[in-house]
CSV table of C-alpha atoms in Angstrom, one decimal:
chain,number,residue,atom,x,y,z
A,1,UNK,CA,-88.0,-22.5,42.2
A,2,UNK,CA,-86.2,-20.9,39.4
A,3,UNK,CA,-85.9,-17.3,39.7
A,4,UNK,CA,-86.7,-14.7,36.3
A,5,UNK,CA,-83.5,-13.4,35.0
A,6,UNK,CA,-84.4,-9.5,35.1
A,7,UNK,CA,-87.2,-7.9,37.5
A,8,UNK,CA,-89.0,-4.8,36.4
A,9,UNK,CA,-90.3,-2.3,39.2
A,10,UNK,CA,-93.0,0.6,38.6
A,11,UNK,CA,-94.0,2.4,41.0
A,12,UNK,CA,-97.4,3.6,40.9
A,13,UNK,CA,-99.6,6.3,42.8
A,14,UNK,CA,-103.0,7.1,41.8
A,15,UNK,CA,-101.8,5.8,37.9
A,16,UNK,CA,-105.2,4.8,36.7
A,17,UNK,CA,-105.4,6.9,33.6
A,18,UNK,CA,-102.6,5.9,32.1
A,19,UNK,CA,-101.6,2.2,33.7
A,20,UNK,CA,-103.1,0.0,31.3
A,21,UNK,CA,-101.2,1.4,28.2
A,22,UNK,CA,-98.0,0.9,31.0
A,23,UNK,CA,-98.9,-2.7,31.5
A,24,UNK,CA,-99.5,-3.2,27.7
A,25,UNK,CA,-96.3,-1.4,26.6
A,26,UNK,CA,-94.3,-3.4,29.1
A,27,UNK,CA,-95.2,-6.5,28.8
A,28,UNK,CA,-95.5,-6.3,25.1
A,29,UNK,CA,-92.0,-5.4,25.3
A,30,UNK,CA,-91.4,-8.8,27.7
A,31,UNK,CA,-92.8,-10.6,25.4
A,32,UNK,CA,-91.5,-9.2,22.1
A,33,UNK,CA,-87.8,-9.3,23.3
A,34,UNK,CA,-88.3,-12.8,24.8
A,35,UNK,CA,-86.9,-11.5,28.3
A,36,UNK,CA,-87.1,-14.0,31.1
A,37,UNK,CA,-88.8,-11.4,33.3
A,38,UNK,CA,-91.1,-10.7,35.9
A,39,UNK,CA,-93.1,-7.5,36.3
A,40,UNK,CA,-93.7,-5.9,39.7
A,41,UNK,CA,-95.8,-2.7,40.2
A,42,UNK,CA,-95.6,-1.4,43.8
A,43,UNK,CA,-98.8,1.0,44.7
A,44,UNK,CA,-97.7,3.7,47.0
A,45,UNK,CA,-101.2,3.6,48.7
A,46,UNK,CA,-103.5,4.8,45.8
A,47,UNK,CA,-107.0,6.1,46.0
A,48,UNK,CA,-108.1,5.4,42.5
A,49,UNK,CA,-108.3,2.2,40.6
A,50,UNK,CA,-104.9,1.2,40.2
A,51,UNK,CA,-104.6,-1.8,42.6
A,52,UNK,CA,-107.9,-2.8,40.7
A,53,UNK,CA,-106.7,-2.3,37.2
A,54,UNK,CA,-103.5,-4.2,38.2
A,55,UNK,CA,-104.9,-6.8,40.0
A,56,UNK,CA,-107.6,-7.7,36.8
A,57,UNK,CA,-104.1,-7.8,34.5
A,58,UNK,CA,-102.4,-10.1,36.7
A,59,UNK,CA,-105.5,-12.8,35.6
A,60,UNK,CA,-103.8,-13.2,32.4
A,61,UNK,CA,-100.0,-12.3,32.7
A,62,UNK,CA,-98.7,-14.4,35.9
A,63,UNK,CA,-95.6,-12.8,35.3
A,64,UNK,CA,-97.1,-9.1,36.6
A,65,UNK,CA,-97.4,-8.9,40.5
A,66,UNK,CA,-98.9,-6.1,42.5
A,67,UNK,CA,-96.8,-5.2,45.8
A,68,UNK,CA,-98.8,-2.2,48.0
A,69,UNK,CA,-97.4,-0.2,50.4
A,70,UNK,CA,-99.1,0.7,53.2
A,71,UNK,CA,-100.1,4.5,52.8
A,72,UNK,CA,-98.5,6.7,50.6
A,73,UNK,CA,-94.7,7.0,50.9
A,74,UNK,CA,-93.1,8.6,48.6
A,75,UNK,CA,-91.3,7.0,44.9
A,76,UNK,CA,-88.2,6.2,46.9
A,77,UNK,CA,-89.9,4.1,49.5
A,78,UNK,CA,-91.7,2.7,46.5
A,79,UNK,CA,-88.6,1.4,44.6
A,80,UNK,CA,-86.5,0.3,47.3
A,81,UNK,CA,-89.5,-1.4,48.4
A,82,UNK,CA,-89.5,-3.4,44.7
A,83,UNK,CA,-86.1,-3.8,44.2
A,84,UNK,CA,-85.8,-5.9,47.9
A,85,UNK,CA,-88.0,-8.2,47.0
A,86,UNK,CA,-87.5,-8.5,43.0
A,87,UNK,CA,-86.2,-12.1,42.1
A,88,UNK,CA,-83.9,-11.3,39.0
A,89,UNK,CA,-80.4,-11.4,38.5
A,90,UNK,CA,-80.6,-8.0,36.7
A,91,UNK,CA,-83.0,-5.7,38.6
A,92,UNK,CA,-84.6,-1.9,37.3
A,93,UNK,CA,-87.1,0.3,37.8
A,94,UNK,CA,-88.6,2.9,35.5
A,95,UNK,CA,-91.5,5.4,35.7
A,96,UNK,CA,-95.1,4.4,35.3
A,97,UNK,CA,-95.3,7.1,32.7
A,98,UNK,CA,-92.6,5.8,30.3
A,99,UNK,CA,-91.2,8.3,29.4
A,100,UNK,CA,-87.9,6.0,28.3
A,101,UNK,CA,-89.4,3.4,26.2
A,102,UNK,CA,-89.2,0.0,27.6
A,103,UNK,CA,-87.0,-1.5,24.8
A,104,UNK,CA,-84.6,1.4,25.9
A,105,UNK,CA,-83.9,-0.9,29.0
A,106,UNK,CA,-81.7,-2.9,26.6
A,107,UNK,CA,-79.2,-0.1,26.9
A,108,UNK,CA,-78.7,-0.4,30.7
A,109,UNK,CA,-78.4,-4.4,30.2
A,110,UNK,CA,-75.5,-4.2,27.9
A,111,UNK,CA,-73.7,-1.7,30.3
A,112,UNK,CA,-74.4,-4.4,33.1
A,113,UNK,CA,-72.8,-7.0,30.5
A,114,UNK,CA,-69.9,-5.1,29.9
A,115,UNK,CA,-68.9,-4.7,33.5
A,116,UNK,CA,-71.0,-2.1,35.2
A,117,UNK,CA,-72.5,-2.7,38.8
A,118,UNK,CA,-75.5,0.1,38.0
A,119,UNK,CA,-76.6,1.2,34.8
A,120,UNK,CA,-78.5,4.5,35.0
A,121,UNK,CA,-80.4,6.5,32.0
A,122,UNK,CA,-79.8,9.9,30.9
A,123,UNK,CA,-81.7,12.5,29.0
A,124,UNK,CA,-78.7,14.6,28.6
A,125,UNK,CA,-75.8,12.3,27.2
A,126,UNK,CA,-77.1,13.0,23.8
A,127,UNK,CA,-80.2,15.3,23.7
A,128,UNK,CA,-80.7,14.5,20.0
A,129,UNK,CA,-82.5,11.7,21.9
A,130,UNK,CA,-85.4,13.6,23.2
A,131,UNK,CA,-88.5,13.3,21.4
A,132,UNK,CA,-90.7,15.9,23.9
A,133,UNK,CA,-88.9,18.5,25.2
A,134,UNK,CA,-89.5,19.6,28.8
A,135,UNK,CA,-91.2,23.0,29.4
A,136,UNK,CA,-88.3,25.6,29.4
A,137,UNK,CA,-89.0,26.2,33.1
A,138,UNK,CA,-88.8,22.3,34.0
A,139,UNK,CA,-85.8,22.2,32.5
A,140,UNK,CA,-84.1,24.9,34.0
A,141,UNK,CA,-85.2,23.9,37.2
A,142,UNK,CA,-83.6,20.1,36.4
A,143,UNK,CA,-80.7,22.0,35.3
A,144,UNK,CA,-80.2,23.8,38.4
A,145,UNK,CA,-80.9,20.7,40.5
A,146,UNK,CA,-78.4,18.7,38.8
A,147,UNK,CA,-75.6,21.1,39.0
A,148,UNK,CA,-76.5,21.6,42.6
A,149,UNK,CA,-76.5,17.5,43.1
A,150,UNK,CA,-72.8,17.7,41.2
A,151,UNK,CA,-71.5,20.4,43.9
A,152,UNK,CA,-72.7,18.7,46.7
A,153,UNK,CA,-72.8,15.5,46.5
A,154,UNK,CA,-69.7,14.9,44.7
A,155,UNK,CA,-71.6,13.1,41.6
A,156,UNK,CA,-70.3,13.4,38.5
A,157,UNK,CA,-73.5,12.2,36.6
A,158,UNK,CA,-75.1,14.7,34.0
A,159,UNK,CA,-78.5,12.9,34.8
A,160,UNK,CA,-79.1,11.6,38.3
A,161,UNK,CA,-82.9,11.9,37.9
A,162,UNK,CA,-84.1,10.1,35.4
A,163,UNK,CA,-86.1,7.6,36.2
A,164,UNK,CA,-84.8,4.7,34.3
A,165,UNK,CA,-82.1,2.8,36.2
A,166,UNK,CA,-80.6,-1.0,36.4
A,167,UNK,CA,-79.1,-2.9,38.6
A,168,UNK,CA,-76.9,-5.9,39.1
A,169,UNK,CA,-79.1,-7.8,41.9
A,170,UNK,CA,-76.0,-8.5,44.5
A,171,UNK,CA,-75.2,-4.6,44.2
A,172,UNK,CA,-79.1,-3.7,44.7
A,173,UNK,CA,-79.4,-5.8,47.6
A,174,UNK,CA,-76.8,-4.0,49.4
A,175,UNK,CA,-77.7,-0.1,47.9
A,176,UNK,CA,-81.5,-0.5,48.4
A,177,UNK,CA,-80.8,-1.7,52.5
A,178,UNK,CA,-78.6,1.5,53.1
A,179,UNK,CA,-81.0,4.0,51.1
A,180,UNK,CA,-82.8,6.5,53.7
A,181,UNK,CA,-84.5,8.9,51.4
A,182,UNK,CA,-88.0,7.7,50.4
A,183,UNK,CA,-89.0,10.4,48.2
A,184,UNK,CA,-87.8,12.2,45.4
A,185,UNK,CA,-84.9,12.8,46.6
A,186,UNK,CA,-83.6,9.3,46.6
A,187,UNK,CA,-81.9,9.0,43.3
A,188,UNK,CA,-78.8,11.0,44.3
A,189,UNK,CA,-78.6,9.1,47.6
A,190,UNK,CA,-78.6,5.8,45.6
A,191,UNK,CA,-76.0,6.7,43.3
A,192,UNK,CA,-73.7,8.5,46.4
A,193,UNK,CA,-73.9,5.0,48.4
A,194,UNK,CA,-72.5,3.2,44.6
A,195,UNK,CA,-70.0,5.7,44.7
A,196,UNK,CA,-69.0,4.9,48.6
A,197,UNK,CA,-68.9,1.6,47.8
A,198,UNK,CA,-67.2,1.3,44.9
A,199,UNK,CA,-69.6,0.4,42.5
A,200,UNK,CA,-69.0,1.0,38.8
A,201,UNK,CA,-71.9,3.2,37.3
A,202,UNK,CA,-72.2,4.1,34.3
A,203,UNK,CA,-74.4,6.6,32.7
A,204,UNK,CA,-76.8,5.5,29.6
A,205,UNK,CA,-77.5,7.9,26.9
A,206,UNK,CA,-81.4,6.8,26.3
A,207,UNK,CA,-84.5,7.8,24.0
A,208,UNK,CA,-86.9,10.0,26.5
A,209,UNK,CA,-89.6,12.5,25.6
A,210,UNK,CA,-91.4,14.0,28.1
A,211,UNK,CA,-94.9,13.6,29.8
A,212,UNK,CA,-97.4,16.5,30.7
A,213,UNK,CA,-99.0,14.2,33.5
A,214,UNK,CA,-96.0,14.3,35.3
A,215,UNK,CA,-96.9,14.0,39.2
A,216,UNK,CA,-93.8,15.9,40.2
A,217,UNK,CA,-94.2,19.7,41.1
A,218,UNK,CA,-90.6,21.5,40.9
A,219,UNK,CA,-91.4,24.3,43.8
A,220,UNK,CA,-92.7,22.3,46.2
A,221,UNK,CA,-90.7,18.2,45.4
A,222,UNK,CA,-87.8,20.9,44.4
A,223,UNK,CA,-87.4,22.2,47.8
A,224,UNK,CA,-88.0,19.1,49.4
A,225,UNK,CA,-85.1,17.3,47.5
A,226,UNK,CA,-82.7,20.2,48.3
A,227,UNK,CA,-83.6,19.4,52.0
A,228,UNK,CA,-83.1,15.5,51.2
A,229,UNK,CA,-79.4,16.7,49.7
A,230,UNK,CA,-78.3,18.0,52.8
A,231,UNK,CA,-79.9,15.5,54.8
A,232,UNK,CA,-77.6,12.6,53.0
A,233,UNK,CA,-74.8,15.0,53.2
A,234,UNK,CA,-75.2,15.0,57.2
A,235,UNK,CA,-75.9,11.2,57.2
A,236,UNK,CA,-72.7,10.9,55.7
A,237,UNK,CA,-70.7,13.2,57.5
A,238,UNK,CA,-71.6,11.5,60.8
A,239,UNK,CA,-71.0,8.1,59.7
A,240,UNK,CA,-74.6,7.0,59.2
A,241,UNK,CA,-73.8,5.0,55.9
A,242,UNK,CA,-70.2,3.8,57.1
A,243,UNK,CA,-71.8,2.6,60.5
A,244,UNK,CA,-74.6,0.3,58.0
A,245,UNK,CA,-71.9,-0.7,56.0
A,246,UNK,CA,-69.6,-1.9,58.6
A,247,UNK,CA,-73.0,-4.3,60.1
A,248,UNK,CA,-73.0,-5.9,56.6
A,249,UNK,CA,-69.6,-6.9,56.3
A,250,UNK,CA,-69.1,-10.5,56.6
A,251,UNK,CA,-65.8,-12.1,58.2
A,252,UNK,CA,-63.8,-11.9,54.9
A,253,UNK,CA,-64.8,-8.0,55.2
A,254,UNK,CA,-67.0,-8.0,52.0
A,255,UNK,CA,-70.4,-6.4,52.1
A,256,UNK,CA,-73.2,-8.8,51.8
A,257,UNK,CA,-76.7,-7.7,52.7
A,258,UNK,CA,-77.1,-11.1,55.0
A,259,UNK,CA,-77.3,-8.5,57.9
A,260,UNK,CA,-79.6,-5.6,57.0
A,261,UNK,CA,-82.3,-3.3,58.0
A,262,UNK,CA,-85.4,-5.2,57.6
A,263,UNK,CA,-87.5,-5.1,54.8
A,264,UNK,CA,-90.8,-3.5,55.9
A,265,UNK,CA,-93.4,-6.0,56.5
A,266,UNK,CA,-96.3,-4.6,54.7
A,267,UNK,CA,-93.9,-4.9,51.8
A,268,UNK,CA,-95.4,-8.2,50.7
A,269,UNK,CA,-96.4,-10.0,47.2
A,270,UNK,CA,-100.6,-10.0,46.8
């Protein structure tokens, strides 16, 4: 069976407003740029239409798949979730919302071209490239999130949030088994396992303009992702992530993620 070259995950909870224009924009974009690509939206246990929406687009684009988790999650569940069980060399997720166009993903291919093991977009390499501007208050809450993400976790990244990243499939594999965090606060811990293991990442300046509907709500997901922050800090100090990495090492000493955490078994193609 030949596998699609590049695998594009959405994760999706309660998205029935706004899914269809996703679907249409995306694969339009498949399809425009000739991409040898499969589509996968995961639903994080949604109690609108969604599955149903996705499920009646799927009759005329067997290149879209539905993958549902059972119950709601959280994103990072969601996109780890996708990423295990995507099929292209070049694997990436982006938000169901679009916020960075589709053709933007172009960007984050070329870095993976020219060398890179993770690709991931940012809204703050050159502003010039935002068409909506965040609420003042969202973005000084982002701001202060980032800075805090820099001091802690040791990330140099001026954009660890945006939800718009790429991945070389061999690296995903072994990131995606060692992630812990399954909500919002997962993007850090992704990007902290790269840096452990030596992963080059580079940061993508991309065109983003921002969406009202945004599920996120920075008082309460804020608080929570400061709490996911010193969680990963902890997991790292007592050896949580070296302990996983050391069970994937093969007998050359290379990481492989033939040994792993299982993928969760509800986490299957429909």
């Amino acid at each position: 069976m030949q596998h699609p070259k590049i695998s594009i995950v959405i994760p999706a909870f309660n998205e029935q407003a706004r899914i269809e224009r996703t679907l249409d924009r995306v694969l339009s974009c498949v399809s425009d740029r000739g991409w040898d690509a499969e589509v996968l939206v995961v639903d994080d246990g949604s109690t609108d239409h969604t599955p149903a929406i996705i499920k009646r687009w799927m009759e005329h684009h067997p290149g879209l798949k539905l993958i549902h988790n059972r119950g709601n999650r959280g994103k990072g569940y969601s996109v780890r979730n996708g990423l295990l069980q995507a099929a292209g060399e070049i694997v990436m997720f982006t938000d169901a919302d679009l916020s960075a166009p589709m053709e933007e993903a172009e960007r984050l291919f070329a870095a993976l071209d020219s060398g890179a093991d993770v690709a991931i977009g940012s809204r703050w390499l050159e502003r010039q490239r935002q068409t909506i501007h965040q609420p003042l208050y969202r973005r000084f809450f982002g701001r202060c999130f980032n800075a805090m993400t820099r001091l802690v976790m040791g990330l140099p990244y001026k954009d660890t949030q945006c939800g718009f990243k790429a991945f070389r499939r061999s690296a995903a594999q072994v990131i995606f088994r060692l992630q812990r965090i399954e909500r919002w606060g997962f993007d850090p811990e992704i990007l902290f396992i790269a840096r452990k293991l030596r992963y080059v990442v580079r940061e993508v300046p991309v065109t983003w303009g921002h969406d009202e509907r945004s599920q996120m709500s920075y008082l309460k997901d804020g608080a929570k992702m400061l709490e996911e922050l010193a969680i990963i800090r902890w997991n790292s100090l007592v050896g949580r992530y070296d302990k996983d990495i050391a069970a994937m090492k093969d007998t050359s000493g290379m990481v492989t993620p033939q040994v792993e955490r299982p993928v969760p078994v509800e986490a299957v193609r429909r």
